[in-house]
Coordinates of C-alpha atoms in Angstrom, one line a residue:
Chain M
M163 CA 0.0 0.0 0.0
K164 CA 2.9 2.3 0.9
K165 CA 4.2 1.8 -2.7
V166 CA 1.0 3.1 -4.3
V167 CA 1.0 6.2 -2.1
I168 CA 4.6 7.0 -3.0
A169 CA 4.1 6.3 -6.6
I170 CA 1.1 8.6 -6.8
L171 CA 2.0 11.4 -4.4
L172 CA 5.5 12.2 -5.7
P173 CA 4.4 12.7 -9.3
L174 CA 1.3 14.6 -8.1
A175 CA 3.5 16.9 -6.0
L176 CA 5.8 17.4 -9.0
L177 CA 2.8 18.3 -11.1
L178 CA 1.4 20.8 -8.6
I179 CA 4.6 22.8 -7.9
P180 CA 5.2 25.9 -9.9
T181 CA 7.2 25.3 -13.1
A182 CA 9.8 27.7 -12.1
W183 CA 10.9 25.6 -9.2
I184 CA 12.1 22.8 -11.5
P185 CA 15.8 23.2 -12.2
I186 CA 15.5 22.7 -16.0
E187 CA 16.0 25.8 -18.0
G188 CA 13.2 27.0 -20.2
L189 CA 10.8 24.3 -19.1
T190 CA 7.3 24.8 -20.5
L191 CA 4.1 23.9 -18.7
I192 CA 3.5 21.0 -21.0
E193 CA 7.1 19.7 -20.5
H194 CA 6.4 20.1 -16.7
R195 CA 3.3 17.9 -17.0
M196 CA 5.2 15.4 -19.1
L197 CA 8.0 15.3 -16.5
A198 CA 5.3 14.3 -13.9
I199 CA 4.1 11.6 -16.2
F200 CA 7.6 10.4 -16.7
L201 CA 8.3 10.3 -12.9
L202 CA 5.1 8.4 -12.4
A203 CA 6.1 5.9 -15.1
I204 CA 9.5 5.4 -13.4
L205 CA 8.0 4.9 -10.0
F206 CA 5.2 2.6 -11.2
W207 CA 7.5 0.5 -13.3
V208 CA 10.1 0.2 -10.6
L209 CA 7.8 -0.3 -7.5
E210 CA 5.2 -2.2 -9.5
P211 CA 2.1 -1.3 -7.4
I212 CA 0.1 -2.4 -10.4
P213 CA 1.0 -4.7 -13.3
I214 CA 3.5 -3.2 -15.6
F215 CA 1.2 -3.2 -18.6
A216 CA -1.4 -1.3 -16.6
T217 CA 1.2 1.4 -16.0
S218 CA 1.6 1.6 -19.8
V219 CA -2.1 2.2 -20.3
L220 CA -2.1 4.7 -17.5
V221 CA 0.7 6.6 -19.3
V222 CA -1.4 6.8 -22.5
G223 CA -4.4 8.0 -20.5
L224 CA -2.5 10.7 -18.7
E225 CA -0.9 11.9 -21.9
L226 CA -4.4 12.2 -23.5
L227 CA -5.6 14.1 -20.5
L228 CA -2.7 16.4 -19.6
I229 CA -0.8 17.1 -22.8
S230 CA -3.0 16.3 -25.8
N231 CA -4.9 18.8 -27.9
K232 CA -8.2 17.2 -26.9
G233 CA -7.7 17.2 -23.2
P234 CA -10.2 19.0 -20.9
V235 CA -10.5 22.7 -21.9
F236 CA -9.3 24.1 -18.6
L237 CA -6.0 22.2 -19.0
R238 CA -5.5 23.8 -22.4
T239 CA -6.2 27.4 -21.5
G240 CA -3.1 29.5 -22.1
F241 CA -2.1 27.5 -25.2
G242 CA -0.1 29.6 -27.5
T243 CA 1.2 31.9 -24.8
E244 CA 4.8 32.0 -23.8
G245 CA 6.0 29.1 -21.7
F246 CA 3.0 26.9 -22.3
G247 CA 4.6 24.6 -24.8
T248 CA 3.1 22.5 -27.6
L249 CA 0.2 20.2 -27.2
M250 CA 0.4 16.7 -28.6
D251 CA -2.0 15.4 -31.3
Y252 CA -4.4 13.1 -29.5
S253 CA -4.7 10.8 -32.6
A254 CA -0.9 10.3 -32.5
I255 CA -1.1 9.2 -28.9
L256 CA -4.0 6.9 -29.6
G257 CA -2.2 5.7 -32.7
T258 CA 0.5 4.1 -30.5
F259 CA -1.9 1.3 -29.9
A260 CA -1.6 0.3 -33.5
S261 CA 1.9 1.6 -34.4
P262 CA 3.8 -0.4 -36.9
I263 CA 6.0 -1.8 -34.1
I264 CA 2.9 -3.2 -32.4
M265 CA 1.8 -4.8 -35.7
L266 CA 5.3 -6.3 -36.1
F267 CA 5.0 -7.9 -32.7
L268 CA 1.4 -9.0 -33.4
G269 CA 2.7 -10.7 -36.6
G270 CA 5.2 -12.5 -34.4
F271 CA 2.5 -13.5 -32.0
F272 CA 0.4 -15.0 -34.8
L273 CA 3.4 -17.0 -36.0
A274 CA 4.1 -18.3 -32.5
M275 CA 0.4 -19.0 -31.8
A276 CA -0.1 -21.0 -35.0
A277 CA 3.2 -22.8 -34.5
T278 CA 2.2 -23.9 -31.0
K279 CA -1.3 -24.8 -32.0
Y280 CA -0.1 -27.1 -34.8
R281 CA 2.8 -28.3 -32.6
L282 CA 5.4 -27.1 -35.1
D283 CA 7.6 -26.0 -32.3
T284 CA 7.5 -29.3 -30.4
N285 CA 8.1 -31.2 -33.6
L286 CA 11.0 -29.0 -34.7
A287 CA 12.6 -29.4 -31.3
R288 CA 12.2 -33.2 -31.6
V289 CA 13.8 -33.3 -35.1
C290 CA 16.5 -30.8 -34.4
L291 CA 17.6 -32.3 -31.2
R292 CA 18.2 -35.7 -32.7
P293 CA 21.6 -35.0 -34.4
F294 CA 23.0 -33.9 -31.1
G295 CA 23.0 -37.5 -29.8
E296 CA 23.1 -38.6 -26.2
N297 CA 26.2 -37.0 -24.9
P298 CA 25.0 -34.5 -22.3
R299 CA 27.4 -31.8 -23.5
M300 CA 26.1 -32.0 -27.0
V301 CA 22.5 -32.3 -25.9
M302 CA 22.9 -29.1 -24.0
L303 CA 24.4 -27.3 -27.0
G304 CA 21.4 -28.6 -29.0
L305 CA 18.9 -27.4 -26.4
M306 CA 20.5 -24.0 -26.2
L307 CA 20.6 -23.5 -30.0
I308 CA 17.0 -24.6 -30.4
T309 CA 15.8 -22.5 -27.4
A310 CA 17.6 -19.5 -28.8
F311 CA 16.2 -20.0 -32.3
F312 CA 12.6 -20.3 -31.0
S313 CA 12.9 -17.3 -28.7
M314 CA 13.9 -15.2 -31.8
F315 CA 10.3 -15.6 -33.0
M316 CA 8.3 -16.8 -29.9
S317 CA 8.1 -15.1 -26.5
N318 CA 11.1 -16.0 -24.3
T319 CA 8.6 -17.2 -21.7
A320 CA 6.7 -19.6 -24.0
T321 CA 10.0 -21.0 -25.3
T322 CA 11.4 -21.6 -21.9
A323 CA 8.2 -23.3 -20.8
L324 CA 8.3 -25.6 -23.8
M325 CA 11.9 -26.5 -23.4
L326 CA 11.8 -26.9 -19.6
A327 CA 8.8 -29.2 -20.0
I328 CA 10.9 -31.4 -22.3
L329 CA 14.0 -31.2 -20.0
A330 CA 12.6 -31.3 -16.5
P331 CA 11.5 -35.0 -16.5
V332 CA 15.0 -36.1 -17.8
L333 CA 16.8 -33.9 -15.2
K334 CA 14.9 -35.7 -12.4
L335 CA 16.8 -38.8 -13.5
F336 CA 20.1 -37.1 -12.8
K337 CA 21.7 -37.8 -9.4
K338 CA 21.0 -35.1 -6.9
D339 CA 24.6 -34.1 -6.5
D340 CA 25.3 -34.0 -10.3
P341 CA 26.4 -30.4 -11.1
G342 CA 25.0 -31.1 -14.6
R343 CA 21.5 -30.6 -13.3
L344 CA 22.4 -27.0 -12.6
A345 CA 24.0 -26.5 -16.0
F346 CA 21.0 -27.9 -17.8
I347 CA 18.4 -26.0 -15.8
L348 CA 20.3 -22.8 -16.4
C349 CA 21.0 -23.3 -20.0
I350 CA 17.4 -22.9 -21.1
P351 CA 16.6 -19.5 -19.6
F352 CA 20.0 -18.2 -20.6
A353 CA 19.6 -19.4 -24.2
A354 CA 16.1 -17.9 -24.3
N355 CA 17.3 -14.5 -23.0
I356 CA 20.2 -14.5 -25.4
G357 CA 18.1 -15.8 -28.3
G358 CA 15.8 -12.8 -27.8
I359 CA 18.5 -10.4 -29.1
G360 CA 18.5 -12.1 -32.5
T361 CA 15.6 -10.4 -34.2
P362 CA 13.6 -7.2 -33.7
I363 CA 10.7 -9.2 -32.4
G364 CA 12.8 -11.5 -30.3
T365 CA 12.1 -9.6 -27.1
P366 CA 10.1 -6.4 -26.5
P367 CA 13.1 -4.1 -25.8
N368 CA 14.2 -4.7 -29.3
A369 CA 10.8 -3.6 -30.6
V370 CA 11.0 -0.5 -28.5
A371 CA 14.5 0.2 -29.9
M372 CA 13.2 -0.2 -33.4
K373 CA 10.8 2.7 -32.7
Y374 CA 13.8 4.9 -32.2
L375 CA 15.9 3.4 -35.0
A376 CA 14.0 5.4 -37.6
G377 CA 14.9 8.0 -40.2
E378 CA 18.7 8.3 -40.7
N379 CA 19.2 5.8 -37.9
A380 CA 16.9 3.2 -39.5
V381 CA 17.7 -0.4 -39.0
T382 CA 15.8 -3.0 -41.1
F383 CA 14.7 -6.4 -39.9
S384 CA 17.4 -8.2 -41.8
Q385 CA 20.1 -5.7 -40.8
W386 CA 19.2 -6.4 -37.2
M387 CA 19.4 -10.1 -37.7
A388 CA 22.7 -9.7 -39.6
F389 CA 24.4 -8.5 -36.4
G390 CA 21.9 -10.0 -33.8
I391 CA 22.2 -13.6 -34.8
P392 CA 26.0 -13.9 -35.0
F393 CA 26.2 -12.0 -31.7
A394 CA 23.7 -14.4 -30.2
V395 CA 25.6 -17.4 -31.5
V396 CA 28.8 -16.2 -29.9
M397 CA 27.1 -15.5 -26.6
L398 CA 25.4 -18.9 -26.7
A399 CA 28.7 -20.6 -27.2
L400 CA 30.3 -18.7 -24.4
A401 CA 27.4 -19.4 -22.0
W402 CA 27.5 -23.1 -23.0
W403 CA 31.2 -23.2 -22.3
L404 CA 30.9 -21.3 -19.0
L405 CA 28.0 -23.4 -17.7
L406 CA 29.8 -26.7 -18.5
K407 CA 33.1 -25.5 -17.1
F408 CA 31.6 -24.6 -13.7
N409 CA 29.0 -27.4 -13.6
P410 CA 30.4 -30.4 -15.6
P411 CA 27.8 -33.1 -15.8
K412 CA 28.7 -36.5 -14.3
E413 CA 26.1 -38.3 -16.3
T414 CA 27.6 -39.7 -19.5
R415 CA 24.4 -40.3 -21.4
M416 CA 21.0 -38.8 -21.5
Q417 CA 17.9 -39.2 -23.7
L418 CA 15.3 -36.6 -24.2
V419 CA 12.0 -38.1 -25.1
I420 CA 9.7 -35.9 -27.2
K421 CA 6.6 -37.6 -28.5
G422 CA 4.7 -36.6 -31.6
K423 CA 4.9 -36.4 -35.3
F424 CA 4.4 -33.6 -37.8
D425 CA 0.7 -32.8 -38.5
L426 CA 0.2 -33.1 -42.2
S427 CA -3.3 -31.6 -42.5
W428 CA -3.6 -28.8 -45.0
R429 CA -3.9 -26.2 -42.3
A430 CA -0.7 -27.4 -40.6
I431 CA 1.1 -27.2 -43.9
V432 CA -0.2 -23.6 -44.4
V433 CA 1.4 -22.9 -41.0
Y434 CA 4.7 -24.4 -41.9
V435 CA 4.9 -22.5 -45.3
T436 CA 3.7 -19.2 -43.7
F437 CA 6.3 -19.5 -40.9
A438 CA 9.2 -20.1 -43.3
G439 CA 7.8 -17.7 -45.9
T440 CA 7.5 -14.8 -43.4
I441 CA 11.0 -15.3 -42.1
L442 CA 12.3 -15.4 -45.6
L443 CA 10.4 -12.2 -46.6
W444 CA 11.8 -10.5 -43.5
L445 CA 15.3 -11.4 -44.5
T446 CA 14.9 -10.3 -48.1
G447 CA 13.3 -6.9 -47.6
A448 CA 15.8 -5.3 -50.0
L449 CA 14.7 -7.6 -52.8
H450 CA 11.0 -7.1 -52.7
G451 CA 10.6 -3.7 -51.2
M452 CA 8.1 -4.8 -48.5
N453 CA 9.3 -3.6 -45.1
S454 CA 9.1 -5.8 -42.0
Y455 CA 5.9 -4.2 -40.8
V456 CA 4.1 -5.0 -44.0
V457 CA 5.5 -8.5 -44.0
A458 CA 4.3 -9.0 -40.4
M459 CA 0.7 -8.8 -41.7
F460 CA 1.2 -11.9 -43.9
P461 CA 0.8 -14.4 -41.0
V462 CA -2.0 -12.3 -39.5
V463 CA -4.0 -12.2 -42.7
I464 CA -3.3 -15.8 -43.8
F465 CA -4.1 -17.4 -40.5
V466 CA -7.3 -15.4 -40.0
V467 CA -8.5 -16.1 -43.5
T468 CA -7.8 -19.8 -43.2
S469 CA -9.4 -20.0 -39.7
I470 CA -6.0 -21.3 -38.4
V471 CA -6.4 -18.6 -35.9
G472 CA -10.1 -18.4 -34.9
K473 CA -12.1 -16.3 -32.6
N474 CA -11.1 -18.1 -29.5
D475 CA -7.4 -18.0 -30.4
L476 CA -7.6 -14.2 -30.7
K477 CA -8.4 -14.1 -27.0
K478 CA -5.1 -15.7 -26.3
I479 CA -3.1 -12.9 -27.7
S480 CA -0.9 -11.4 -25.0
W481 CA -2.4 -7.9 -25.0
D482 CA -0.4 -7.2 -21.9
V483 CA 2.8 -7.4 -23.8
L484 CA 1.5 -5.3 -26.7
W485 CA 0.2 -2.6 -24.4
L486 CA 3.4 -2.6 -22.4
I487 CA 5.2 -1.7 -25.6
T488 CA 2.5 0.8 -26.5
G489 CA 3.0 2.6 -23.2
G490 CA 6.7 2.8 -24.0
I491 CA 6.1 4.2 -27.4
A492 CA 3.6 6.7 -26.1
L493 CA 6.0 7.8 -23.3
G494 CA 8.9 8.2 -25.8
M495 CA 6.7 10.2 -28.1
G496 CA 5.6 12.4 -25.3
L497 CA 9.2 13.0 -24.1
E498 CA 10.3 13.8 -27.6
Q499 CA 7.4 15.9 -28.9
T500 CA 7.0 18.0 -25.9
G501 CA 10.8 18.6 -26.1
L502 CA 11.3 17.4 -22.5
S503 CA 13.9 14.7 -23.3
K504 CA 16.1 17.3 -25.0
S505 CA 15.6 19.8 -22.2
M506 CA 16.5 17.1 -19.7
I507 CA 19.6 16.1 -21.6
D508 CA 20.6 19.8 -21.9
S509 CA 20.3 20.3 -18.2
V510 CA 22.9 17.6 -17.5
P511 CA 26.5 18.5 -18.5
F512 CA 27.0 15.2 -20.5
S513 CA 29.5 16.8 -22.7
A514 CA 31.9 17.1 -19.8
F515 CA 32.2 13.3 -19.8
P516 CA 34.3 11.4 -22.4
P517 CA 31.7 9.7 -24.8
L518 CA 32.9 6.2 -24.0
V519 CA 32.3 6.8 -20.2
I520 CA 28.8 7.7 -21.1
V521 CA 28.3 4.5 -23.1
L522 CA 29.7 2.6 -20.2
M523 CA 27.4 4.3 -17.7
V524 CA 24.2 4.0 -19.6
T525 CA 24.7 0.3 -20.5
I526 CA 25.5 -0.5 -16.8
V527 CA 22.4 1.5 -15.7
A528 CA 20.3 -0.5 -18.3
I529 CA 21.6 -3.9 -17.2
T530 CA 21.3 -3.1 -13.5
M531 CA 17.8 -1.7 -13.9
S532 CA 16.5 -4.6 -15.9
T533 CA 18.1 -7.1 -13.5
F534 CA 15.6 -5.9 -10.9
I535 CA 12.6 -4.7 -13.1
S536 CA 11.1 -5.7 -16.4
N537 CA 13.4 -5.6 -19.4
T538 CA 10.7 -3.9 -21.4
A539 CA 10.0 -1.3 -18.7
T540 CA 13.7 -0.5 -18.6
A541 CA 13.8 -0.1 -22.4
N542 CA 10.7 2.1 -22.2
L543 CA 12.3 4.4 -19.7
L544 CA 15.8 4.6 -21.0
L545 CA 15.6 4.4 -24.8
P546 CA 13.8 7.7 -25.4
I547 CA 16.5 9.4 -23.3
M548 CA 19.2 7.6 -25.2
A549 CA 17.7 8.8 -28.5
A550 CA 17.8 12.4 -27.3
L551 CA 21.2 11.9 -25.8
G552 CA 22.7 10.4 -29.0
A553 CA 21.2 13.1 -31.1
N554 CA 22.5 15.9 -29.0
L555 CA 26.0 14.7 -28.0
A556 CA 28.3 15.6 -30.8
A557 CA 31.3 13.8 -29.2
L558 CA 29.4 10.5 -29.5
E559 CA 29.0 10.9 -33.3
S560 CA 32.3 9.3 -34.2
W561 CA 31.4 6.2 -32.1
G562 CA 28.1 5.6 -33.7
G563 CA 25.9 8.3 -32.2
A564 CA 22.2 7.6 -31.3
K565 CA 22.1 4.4 -33.4
M566 CA 24.9 2.8 -31.4
L567 CA 23.6 4.0 -28.1
I568 CA 20.1 2.7 -28.7
I569 CA 21.2 -0.7 -29.9
A570 CA 23.8 -1.0 -27.0
V571 CA 21.2 -0.2 -24.4
A572 CA 18.5 -2.4 -25.9
L573 CA 20.9 -5.4 -26.0
S574 CA 22.0 -4.6 -22.4
C575 CA 18.4 -5.0 -21.3
S576 CA 18.5 -8.6 -22.6
F577 CA 21.6 -9.5 -20.7
A578 CA 20.1 -9.0 -17.3
M579 CA 19.8 -12.5 -15.9
A580 CA 21.4 -12.6 -12.5
L581 CA 18.2 -13.0 -10.4
P582 CA 15.0 -15.0 -10.6
V583 CA 13.1 -11.8 -11.0
S584 CA 15.3 -10.5 -13.8
T585 CA 13.3 -12.2 -16.6
P586 CA 10.3 -14.6 -16.8
P587 CA 12.6 -17.4 -18.1
N588 CA 14.8 -17.1 -15.1
A589 CA 11.8 -17.1 -12.8
M590 CA 10.5 -20.2 -14.4
A591 CA 13.7 -22.1 -14.2
Y592 CA 14.0 -21.1 -10.6
A593 CA 10.4 -22.2 -9.9
T594 CA 11.3 -25.8 -11.0
G595 CA 13.1 -26.1 -7.7
L596 CA 16.2 -27.5 -9.4
L597 CA 18.1 -24.3 -8.9
D598 CA 19.3 -22.3 -6.0
T599 CA 19.6 -18.6 -5.9
K600 CA 23.3 -18.5 -5.3
S601 CA 24.1 -20.6 -8.4
L602 CA 21.8 -18.5 -10.5
I603 CA 23.4 -15.3 -9.3
R604 CA 26.9 -16.6 -9.9
A605 CA 26.2 -17.9 -13.4
G606 CA 23.9 -15.0 -14.3
I607 CA 26.3 -12.3 -13.3
S608 CA 29.1 -14.0 -15.3
V609 CA 26.9 -14.0 -18.4
S610 CA 25.7 -10.5 -17.8
I611 CA 29.3 -9.1 -17.5
L612 CA 30.5 -11.1 -20.5
G613 CA 27.5 -9.8 -22.4
L614 CA 28.3 -6.2 -21.6
I615 CA 31.9 -6.7 -22.7
F616 CA 30.9 -8.3 -25.9
I617 CA 28.3 -5.6 -26.6
Y618 CA 31.1 -3.1 -26.5
G619 CA 33.0 -5.3 -28.9
L620 CA 30.0 -5.6 -31.2
M621 CA 29.5 -1.8 -31.1
F622 CA 33.1 -1.2 -32.0
L623 CA 32.8 -3.7 -34.8
L624 CA 29.6 -2.1 -36.1
N625 CA 31.3 1.2 -35.9
Q626 CA 34.4 0.0 -37.8
T627 CA 32.3 -1.5 -40.5
G628 CA 30.4 1.8 -40.9
F629 CA 27.0 0.3 -39.8
V630 CA 26.6 2.8 -37.0
Chain Q
M997 CA 0.3 -16.7 -2.5
E998 CA -1.7 -18.8 -0.2
D999 CA -4.9 -17.7 -1.8
Y1000 CA -6.3 -21.2 -1.9
I1001 CA -7.4 -23.7 0.7
V1002 CA -7.1 -27.4 0.9
L1003 CA -9.6 -28.7 3.4
C1004 CA -9.7 -32.1 4.9
I1005 CA -12.8 -33.3 6.7
D1006 CA -12.9 -36.4 8.9
D1007 CA -14.4 -37.1 12.3
E1008 CA -11.3 -38.9 13.4
R1009 CA -8.5 -36.6 14.5
E1010 CA -5.8 -39.1 13.8
I1011 CA -6.9 -39.4 10.2
L1012 CA -6.8 -35.6 9.8
D1013 CA -3.4 -35.4 11.3
A1014 CA -2.1 -38.2 9.0
V1015 CA -3.5 -36.6 5.9
L1016 CA -2.2 -33.2 6.8
Q1017 CA 1.2 -34.7 7.4
D1018 CA 1.1 -36.4 4.0
I1019 CA 0.5 -33.2 2.1
D1020 CA 2.5 -30.9 4.3
S1021 CA 4.9 -30.0 1.5
L1022 CA 2.1 -28.0 0.0
S1023 CA 1.9 -25.7 2.9
S1024 CA 4.2 -23.2 1.3
H1025 CA 1.6 -22.4 -1.4
F1026 CA -1.7 -23.5 0.1
I1027 CA -3.6 -23.1 3.3
L1028 CA -4.0 -26.6 4.7
E1029 CA -7.0 -26.9 7.0
A1030 CA -8.7 -29.7 8.9
A1031 CA -12.3 -30.0 10.1
E1032 CA -13.8 -32.7 12.3
S1033 CA -17.3 -32.2 11.0
V1034 CA -19.2 -30.8 8.1
A1035 CA -20.5 -28.0 10.3
E1036 CA -17.0 -27.0 11.2
A1037 CA -15.9 -27.2 7.6
R1038 CA -18.8 -25.0 6.5
E1039 CA -17.8 -22.4 9.0
L1040 CA -14.1 -22.5 8.0
V1041 CA -15.0 -22.1 4.3
E1042 CA -17.2 -19.2 5.0
E1043 CA -14.6 -17.5 7.2
Y1044 CA -11.9 -17.8 4.5
S1045 CA -14.3 -16.7 1.8
L1046 CA -14.7 -13.4 3.6
A1047 CA -10.9 -13.0 3.4
G1048 CA -11.0 -13.7 -0.3
K1049 CA -9.5 -17.2 0.0
K1050 CA -11.0 -19.9 -2.2
L1051 CA -11.5 -23.6 -1.5
A1052 CA -9.4 -25.4 -4.1
L1053 CA -9.6 -28.9 -2.9
V1054 CA -11.7 -30.8 -0.4
L1055 CA -10.8 -34.2 0.9
C1056 CA -13.9 -35.5 2.6
D1057 CA -14.8 -38.6 4.6
H1058 CA -18.4 -39.8 4.1
L1059 CA -19.6 -41.6 7.2
M1060 CA -19.5 -39.0 10.0
P1061 CA -21.8 -38.7 13.1
E1062 CA -23.8 -35.7 12.0
E1063 CA -24.0 -34.6 8.4
K1064 CA -22.7 -37.0 5.7
G1065 CA -19.7 -36.2 3.5
V1066 CA -21.5 -36.8 0.2
D1067 CA -24.3 -34.4 1.1
Y1068 CA -21.7 -31.7 1.8
L1069 CA -20.1 -32.3 -1.6
V1070 CA -23.5 -31.9 -3.2
E1071 CA -23.9 -28.7 -1.3
L1072 CA -20.5 -27.4 -2.4
N1073 CA -21.3 -28.3 -6.0
Q1074 CA -24.5 -26.3 -5.9
N1075 CA -22.8 -23.3 -4.5
D1076 CA -21.4 -20.9 -7.2
E1077 CA -18.3 -20.1 -5.1
T1078 CA -17.3 -23.7 -4.6
R1079 CA -18.5 -25.3 -7.8
N1080 CA -15.0 -25.4 -9.2
T1081 CA -13.5 -26.8 -6.0
R1082 CA -11.9 -30.2 -6.7
K1083 CA -13.8 -32.8 -4.7
V1084 CA -12.3 -36.0 -3.4
L1085 CA -13.8 -38.6 -1.2
L1086 CA -11.4 -40.2 1.2
T1087 CA -13.5 -42.9 2.8
G1088 CA -13.9 -46.6 3.5
Q1089 CA -17.6 -46.6 3.9
A1090 CA -19.5 -45.0 1.1
G1091 CA -22.0 -47.4 -0.5
L1092 CA -22.7 -47.6 -4.2
E1093 CA -25.7 -45.3 -3.9
Q1094 CA -23.9 -42.5 -2.1
T1095 CA -20.9 -42.8 -4.4
V1096 CA -23.2 -42.5 -7.5
D1097 CA -24.8 -39.5 -5.8
A1098 CA -21.4 -38.0 -5.2
V1099 CA -20.4 -38.5 -8.9
N1100 CA -23.7 -37.3 -10.3
R1101 CA -24.7 -34.4 -8.1
G1102 CA -21.6 -33.8 -6.0
G1103 CA -19.2 -33.3 -8.9
L1104 CA -16.9 -35.9 -7.4
D1105 CA -13.4 -35.8 -9.0
Y1106 CA -11.7 -38.7 -7.3
Y1107 CA -12.4 -41.5 -4.9
I1108 CA -9.6 -42.7 -2.5
A1109 CA -10.4 -45.8 -0.5
K1110 CA -9.2 -46.1 3.1
P1111 CA -6.6 -47.1 4.0
W1112 CA -4.5 -45.1 1.6
D1113 CA -0.8 -44.9 1.0
S1114 CA 0.9 -41.6 1.4
E1115 CA 2.5 -41.4 -1.9
S1116 CA -0.5 -42.0 -4.0
L1117 CA -2.6 -39.6 -1.9
M1118 CA 0.0 -36.9 -2.5
Q1119 CA -0.1 -37.7 -6.2
V1120 CA -3.9 -37.4 -6.4
V1121 CA -3.8 -34.1 -4.4
I1122 CA -1.1 -32.7 -6.7
D1123 CA -3.0 -33.8 -9.8
Q1124 CA -6.3 -32.3 -8.6
L1125 CA -4.7 -29.0 -7.4
T1126 CA -2.9 -28.7 -10.8
T1127 CA -6.2 -29.0 -12.6
Y1128 CA -7.8 -26.5 -10.3
I1129 CA -4.9 -24.0 -10.7
L1130 CA -4.9 -24.4 -14.5
R1131 CA -8.5 -23.5 -14.6
N1132 CA -8.7 -20.8 -12.0
E1133 CA -5.4 -19.0 -11.7
E1134 CA -3.7 -16.7 -14.1
N1135 CA -0.2 -16.8 -12.5
L1136 CA 0.8 -20.4 -13.2
M1137 CA 4.5 -19.7 -12.6
D1138 CA 4.2 -19.5 -8.8
Y1139 CA 2.9 -23.1 -8.7
I1140 CA 5.6 -24.8 -10.8
S1141 CA 7.7 -25.7 -7.7
V1142 CA 5.0 -27.6 -5.9
L1143 CA 2.5 -28.9 -8.5
D1144 CA 2.7 -30.9 -11.7
Q1145 CA 5.6 -29.1 -13.5
E1146 CA 5.0 -30.6 -16.9
R1147 CA 1.3 -29.7 -17.1
L1148 CA 1.9 -26.2 -15.9
L1149 CA 4.9 -25.6 -18.2
N1150 CA 2.9 -26.9 -21.2
A1151 CA 0.0 -24.6 -20.3
I1152 CA 2.4 -21.6 -20.1
H1153 CA 3.9 -22.7 -23.5
E1154 CA 0.5 -22.9 -25.0
S1155 CA -0.7 -19.6 -23.7
G1156 CA 2.2 -17.9 -25.4

């Protein structure tokens, strides 16, 4: 209860004090109100008095009320006068619910939903695991690669659930003191977290980042994959090596039993073809000219038209995830269009710091925040600031500017995996009871730190090749 | 957590204690309660209901001095709040007629004959609670550590 009170009273107090009291030069009334909304978003996403997606919806509602051009009349009196600021277009705020990013994610949901419904994922796991044999080390590598691949297109949570359901019964056969149990139970959430960085729809922070990677900083779906997948593979290999080094399995053979066979009904085949086709179209945007947002509508349209996704399936769409991203987009839009993000950046003497120290700071802030709170909420809060920071800091330009900063921070959000609460995959692995907090923290922090170091390496490489 | 109650009803105290001991590992996630009569059970359920706690599972004896177990199951099944409650008879003395009644009108989910063995009792309880949680609870993740992991994980997978 105390949390709610703090989360409401502080922003309210900020909203009610005179604008002049706030130590940001040239702050307009609208910026002042936006600052209160931003503070509220921070407190609500960090303290979580209500579900994080509910906070997102609250942000949209408050923006419509306090800073839109169709808010209550008394909140708009004074518009046009000095120091009032610019009102936001209400339709732009509402439009965030159906912004192309949301549609991209929706397309991903449709792919995942159909794949699960027709058991494509389970069957793929069965077939793809076979070549890895029965040597635990190799089985683990196979599990990690497949988990990572799935989590590039399915939610990290659903992927982890699928793979843990396959793995958990086999792990129970391991001896209680076999360190391999730990390695295996950790490899799934780690691979899911790492796999998420492979595509723009792999995990919500990527989608939020895509929102800011527009205009001259634009990154296409295939460009993201071109650096995301090799990076994920390197990190997977490292995590695999690390887990085995610290927890070598004593068991010499293991057999994963996955039952089932490929559904060959016409609908199932439509699912297989659409799945492969959509990924192919995403990869070949340069050839056919359809961008990823348009391509994302293919699975939506095809599955609805063929009744592969029916009325009841529609109810299963994770609106909470979509609305969580919506809130982030709306928040970013508010920060940018009111001019607040720039005003805030200007009020901090960032230029006094060497640019690389700034990169170091923001990525560490990102990974630390998302270790404790939702990765998406972290991205929602940090990325709009990063966009403004990158655009306004000339010294950063030679290191890749806003584009580099946004990608680095988005990736950092995915490498937070030190605690059970860091990500849903971690929480799920922890909930199996096969894992103790200490082991998770030790392994998680190692991967987090390695991740950060390799992100810097990746950024350097992208900068050298002229991508950012 | 601990939003759900598992209630055991039997007129013999030793049986209650034995059952509670068998399912003690669930106490981290469920409120485990015992009642020596249907009247006491009714009172408990009502009390908890006021605190927003729901009856997830009832393990009920049939032959008791005052009200009979099967009649209470029927009563639970006719009440909106407890219709979804998983209902298990744990008895040695329910005749065919009462058992049929329990199935048809009491929504009986499982019948355990006395004497029971601890392991299979626990298995039934976990199975029934998993079914209840899958149908009535949004946050499945919290229950992975105590209930049927595979069924819960599959449900999380299917729900995306």
